[in-house]
């Protein structure tokens, strides 16, 4: 089977599942008035908005990953990436539900990111065309962790 034949079914399953899960979570948030972000001095929205949309995205990720795993197309680094994404999603959902303080949330995100970089390996070079693709050395372990934490926030 071609690479496309292995990747496309999980991709489309994840896409459809994400759309459905996101719609269900959005409707539930609006209908029950839960997971609604009220405007405050730290936020940019001027009116209340539903939160928890990441649940739909992660639901799609789980569906697509399950399909890919059943076809044996995920390697060990991909499994660690998925576990890290799921862990960060749980942290994000807990933050939506209970407004976690910054310290524990960042500590958990740094731990998950460090474990992922440790498991998959450092960024050896800056991913730019030559001659800008200089080696990173030990910074190749630090930059990806900081980047991952920044992306999750």
PDB file of C-alpha atoms in Angstrom:
ATOM      1  CA  UNK A   1       0.000   0.000   0.000  1.00  0.00           C
ATOM      2  CA  UNK A   2       1.264   3.478  -0.831  1.00  0.00           C
ATOM      3  CA  UNK A   3       2.110   6.059   1.812  1.00  0.00           C
ATOM      4  CA  UNK A   4      -0.948   8.070   0.747  1.00  0.00           C
ATOM      5  CA  UNK A   5      -3.124   4.981   1.175  1.00  0.00           C
ATOM      6  CA  UNK A   6      -1.855   4.624   4.738  1.00  0.00           C
ATOM      7  CA  UNK A   7      -2.114   8.292   5.709  1.00  0.00           C
ATOM      8  CA  UNK A   8      -5.289   9.535   4.020  1.00  0.00           C
ATOM      9  CA  UNK A   9      -7.906   7.357   5.796  1.00  0.00           C
ATOM     10  CA  UNK A  10      -6.721   8.345   9.316  1.00  0.00           C
ATOM     11  CA  UNK A  11      -6.398  11.971   8.196  1.00  0.00           C
ATOM     12  CA  UNK A  12      -9.950  12.201   6.858  1.00  0.00           C
ATOM     13  CA  UNK A  13     -11.338  10.281   9.838  1.00  0.00           C
ATOM     14  CA  UNK A  14      -9.605  12.754  12.165  1.00  0.00           C
ATOM     15  CA  UNK A  15     -10.859  15.716  10.138  1.00  0.00           C
ATOM     16  CA  UNK A  16     -14.488  14.570  10.220  1.00  0.00           C
ATOM     17  CA  UNK A  17     -14.337  13.520  13.882  1.00  0.00           C
ATOM     18  CA  UNK A  18     -12.765  16.865  14.875  1.00  0.00           C
ATOM     19  CA  UNK A  19     -15.512  18.795  13.131  1.00  0.00           C
ATOM     20  CA  UNK A  20     -18.226  16.685  14.769  1.00  0.00           C
ATOM     21  CA  UNK A  21     -16.677  16.748  18.248  1.00  0.00           C
ATOM     22  CA  UNK A  22     -16.053  20.501  18.055  1.00  0.00           C
ATOM     23  CA  UNK A  23     -19.655  21.133  17.006  1.00  0.00           C
ATOM     24  CA  UNK A  24     -20.993  18.975  19.860  1.00  0.00           C
ATOM     25  CA  UNK A  25     -18.767  20.655  22.464  1.00  0.00           C
ATOM     26  CA  UNK A  26     -19.631  24.115  21.136  1.00  0.00           C
ATOM     27  CA  UNK A  27     -23.377  23.409  21.260  1.00  0.00           C
ATOM     28  CA  UNK A  28     -23.112  21.930  24.757  1.00  0.00           C
ATOM     29  CA  UNK A  29     -21.093  24.916  25.993  1.00  0.00           C
ATOM     30  CA  UNK A  30     -23.616  27.399  24.623  1.00  0.00           C
ATOM     31  CA  UNK A  31     -26.704  25.434  25.639  1.00  0.00           C
ATOM     32  CA  UNK A  32     -25.646  24.739  29.214  1.00  0.00           C
ATOM     33  CA  UNK A  33     -23.694  27.946  29.761  1.00  0.00           C
ATOM     34  CA  UNK A  34     -20.615  25.956  30.797  1.00  0.00           C
ATOM     35  CA  UNK A  35     -17.146  26.527  29.470  1.00  0.00           C
ATOM     36  CA  UNK A  36     -17.997  30.117  28.622  1.00  0.00           C
ATOM     37  CA  UNK A  37     -15.110  32.568  28.783  1.00  0.00           C
ATOM     38  CA  UNK A  38     -16.281  35.880  30.175  1.00  0.00           C
ATOM     39  CA  UNK A  39     -14.352  38.959  29.054  1.00  0.00           C
ATOM     40  CA  UNK A  40     -11.844  40.275  31.588  1.00  0.00           C
ATOM     41  CA  UNK A  41      -8.781  42.524  31.701  1.00  0.00           C
ATOM     42  CA  UNK A  42      -6.503  39.697  30.435  1.00  0.00           C
ATOM     43  CA  UNK A  43      -8.618  38.653  27.455  1.00  0.00           C
ATOM     44  CA  UNK A  44      -9.175  40.203  24.061  1.00  0.00           C
ATOM     45  CA  UNK A  45     -12.814  39.148  23.389  1.00  0.00           C
ATOM     46  CA  UNK A  46     -15.407  41.790  24.167  1.00  0.00           C
ATOM     47  CA  UNK A  47     -18.280  39.320  24.639  1.00  0.00           C
ATOM     48  CA  UNK A  48     -18.519  35.828  26.167  1.00  0.00           C
ATOM     49  CA  UNK A  49     -17.120  32.998  24.023  1.00  0.00           C
ATOM     50  CA  UNK A  50     -17.309  29.212  24.380  1.00  0.00           C
ATOM     51  CA  UNK A  51     -14.153  27.438  25.546  1.00  0.00           C
ATOM     52  CA  UNK A  52     -13.172  23.801  25.300  1.00  0.00           C
ATOM     53  CA  UNK A  53     -12.942  23.590  21.501  1.00  0.00           C
ATOM     54  CA  UNK A  54      -9.672  21.751  21.924  1.00  0.00           C
ATOM     55  CA  UNK A  55     -11.723  18.770  23.109  1.00  0.00           C
ATOM     56  CA  UNK A  56     -13.047  18.429  19.567  1.00  0.00           C
ATOM     57  CA  UNK A  57      -9.597  18.666  18.031  1.00  0.00           C
ATOM     58  CA  UNK A  58      -8.195  16.085  20.432  1.00  0.00           C
ATOM     59  CA  UNK A  59     -11.211  13.838  19.808  1.00  0.00           C
ATOM     60  CA  UNK A  60     -10.341  13.881  16.123  1.00  0.00           C
ATOM     61  CA  UNK A  61      -6.687  13.251  16.918  1.00  0.00           C
ATOM     62  CA  UNK A  62      -7.638  10.197  18.977  1.00  0.00           C
ATOM     63  CA  UNK A  63      -9.856   8.815  16.199  1.00  0.00           C
ATOM     64  CA  UNK A  64      -7.202   9.348  13.514  1.00  0.00           C
ATOM     65  CA  UNK A  65      -4.450   7.964  15.751  1.00  0.00           C
ATOM     66  CA  UNK A  66      -6.471   4.870  16.587  1.00  0.00           C
ATOM     67  CA  UNK A  67      -6.940   4.223  12.875  1.00  0.00           C
ATOM     68  CA  UNK A  68      -3.240   4.784  12.179  1.00  0.00           C
ATOM     69  CA  UNK A  69      -2.241   2.533  15.075  1.00  0.00           C
ATOM     70  CA  UNK A  70      -4.529  -0.234  13.827  1.00  0.00           C
ATOM     71  CA  UNK A  71      -2.715  -0.028  10.479  1.00  0.00           C
ATOM     72  CA  UNK A  72       0.684  -0.067  12.286  1.00  0.00           C
ATOM     73  CA  UNK A  73       1.771   3.233  10.720  1.00  0.00           C
ATOM     74  CA  UNK A  74       2.842   5.012  13.931  1.00  0.00           C
ATOM     75  CA  UNK A  75       6.392   4.689  15.222  1.00  0.00           C
ATOM     76  CA  UNK A  76       7.596   5.255  18.787  1.00  0.00           C
ATOM     77  CA  UNK A  77       8.306   9.021  18.431  1.00  0.00           C
ATOM     78  CA  UNK A  78       4.840   9.545  16.939  1.00  0.00           C
ATOM     79  CA  UNK A  79       3.246   7.724  19.872  1.00  0.00           C
ATOM     80  CA  UNK A  80       5.174   9.943  22.327  1.00  0.00           C
ATOM     81  CA  UNK A  81       4.070  13.025  20.388  1.00  0.00           C
ATOM     82  CA  UNK A  82       0.447  11.898  20.657  1.00  0.00           C
ATOM     83  CA  UNK A  83       0.761  11.167  24.371  1.00  0.00           C
ATOM     84  CA  UNK A  84       2.318  14.603  24.900  1.00  0.00           C
ATOM     85  CA  UNK A  85      -0.489  16.246  22.936  1.00  0.00           C
ATOM     86  CA  UNK A  86      -3.113  14.378  24.962  1.00  0.00           C
ATOM     87  CA  UNK A  87      -1.438  15.359  28.228  1.00  0.00           C
ATOM     88  CA  UNK A  88      -1.289  19.025  27.217  1.00  0.00           C
ATOM     89  CA  UNK A  89      -4.925  18.827  26.103  1.00  0.00           C
ATOM     90  CA  UNK A  90      -5.967  17.514  29.516  1.00  0.00           C
ATOM     91  CA  UNK A  91      -4.024  20.365  31.145  1.00  0.00           C
ATOM     92  CA  UNK A  92      -5.789  22.844  28.843  1.00  0.00           C
ATOM     93  CA  UNK A  93      -9.212  21.388  29.621  1.00  0.00           C
ATOM     94  CA  UNK A  94      -8.517  21.519  33.349  1.00  0.00           C
ATOM     95  CA  UNK A  95      -7.468  25.136  32.900  1.00  0.00           C
ATOM     96  CA  UNK A  96     -10.739  25.860  31.046  1.00  0.00           C
ATOM     97  CA  UNK A  97     -12.773  24.197  33.798  1.00  0.00           C
ATOM     98  CA  UNK A  98     -10.913  25.418  36.896  1.00  0.00           C
ATOM     99  CA  UNK A  99      -8.633  28.296  35.856  1.00  0.00           C
ATOM    100  CA  UNK A 100      -5.345  26.662  36.866  1.00  0.00           C
ATOM    101  CA  UNK A 101      -2.629  28.928  38.158  1.00  0.00           C
ATOM    102  CA  UNK A 102       0.305  29.586  35.870  1.00  0.00           C
ATOM    103  CA  UNK A 103       2.977  27.784  37.930  1.00  0.00           C
ATOM    104  CA  UNK A 104       1.595  24.220  37.917  1.00  0.00           C
ATOM    105  CA  UNK A 105       0.395  24.547  34.330  1.00  0.00           C
ATOM    106  CA  UNK A 106       3.814  25.675  33.060  1.00  0.00           C
ATOM    107  CA  UNK A 107       5.615  23.042  35.150  1.00  0.00           C
ATOM    108  CA  UNK A 108       3.477  20.294  33.623  1.00  0.00           C
ATOM    109  CA  UNK A 109       3.933  21.672  30.098  1.00  0.00           C
ATOM    110  CA  UNK A 110       7.719  21.904  30.551  1.00  0.00           C
ATOM    111  CA  UNK A 111       7.832  18.340  31.892  1.00  0.00           C
ATOM    112  CA  UNK A 112       5.816  16.957  28.976  1.00  0.00           C
ATOM    113  CA  UNK A 113       7.882  18.932  26.452  1.00  0.00           C
ATOM    114  CA  UNK A 114      11.196  17.875  27.989  1.00  0.00           C
ATOM    115  CA  UNK A 115      10.139  14.223  27.963  1.00  0.00           C
ATOM    116  CA  UNK A 116       9.122  14.512  24.318  1.00  0.00           C
ATOM    117  CA  UNK A 117      12.420  16.126  23.286  1.00  0.00           C
ATOM    118  CA  UNK A 118      14.372  13.578  25.349  1.00  0.00           C
ATOM    119  CA  UNK A 119      12.509  10.703  23.674  1.00  0.00           C
ATOM    120  CA  UNK A 120      12.628  11.997  20.086  1.00  0.00           C
ATOM    121  CA  UNK A 121      16.032  13.664  20.202  1.00  0.00           C
ATOM    122  CA  UNK A 122      17.282  17.249  20.026  1.00  0.00           C
ATOM    123  CA  UNK A 123      17.061  19.687  17.165  1.00  0.00           C
ATOM    124  CA  UNK A 124      20.549  19.277  15.719  1.00  0.00           C
ATOM    125  CA  UNK A 125      20.595  22.247  13.356  1.00  0.00           C
ATOM    126  CA  UNK A 126      18.555  25.400  12.773  1.00  0.00           C
ATOM    127  CA  UNK A 127      16.052  24.354  10.074  1.00  0.00           C
ATOM    128  CA  UNK A 128      17.028  27.012   7.539  1.00  0.00           C
ATOM    129  CA  UNK A 129      18.778  26.792   4.162  1.00  0.00           C
ATOM    130  CA  UNK A 130      22.583  26.770   4.113  1.00  0.00           C
ATOM    131  CA  UNK A 131      24.564  28.678   5.312  1.00  0.00           C
ATOM    132  CA  UNK A 132      21.994  29.635   7.979  1.00  0.00           C
ATOM    133  CA  UNK A 133      21.530  26.034   9.156  1.00  0.00           C
ATOM    134  CA  UNK A 134      24.157  26.212  11.899  1.00  0.00           C
ATOM    135  CA  UNK A 135      24.441  23.462  14.540  1.00  0.00           C
ATOM    136  CA  UNK A 136      22.720  24.060  17.871  1.00  0.00           C
ATOM    137  CA  UNK A 137      24.728  21.800  20.188  1.00  0.00           C
ATOM    138  CA  UNK A 138      23.189  21.648  23.680  1.00  0.00           C
ATOM    139  CA  UNK A 139      20.761  24.425  22.788  1.00  0.00           C
ATOM    140  CA  UNK A 140      19.145  21.818  20.526  1.00  0.00           C
ATOM    141  CA  UNK A 141      17.605  20.331  23.664  1.00  0.00           C
ATOM    142  CA  UNK A 142      16.478  23.660  25.157  1.00  0.00           C
ATOM    143  CA  UNK A 143      14.991  25.449  22.122  1.00  0.00           C
ATOM    144  CA  UNK A 144      12.455  22.724  21.241  1.00  0.00           C
ATOM    145  CA  UNK A 145      11.233  22.535  24.845  1.00  0.00           C
ATOM    146  CA  UNK A 146      10.758  26.308  25.053  1.00  0.00           C
ATOM    147  CA  UNK A 147       9.100  26.343  21.617  1.00  0.00           C
ATOM    148  CA  UNK A 148       6.667  23.544  22.568  1.00  0.00           C
ATOM    149  CA  UNK A 149       5.689  25.300  25.797  1.00  0.00           C
ATOM    150  CA  UNK A 150       5.204  28.548  23.873  1.00  0.00           C
ATOM    151  CA  UNK A 151       2.991  26.846  21.291  1.00  0.00           C
ATOM    152  CA  UNK A 152       0.818  25.222  23.959  1.00  0.00           C
ATOM    153  CA  UNK A 153       0.177  28.625  25.512  1.00  0.00           C
TER     154      UNK A 153
END
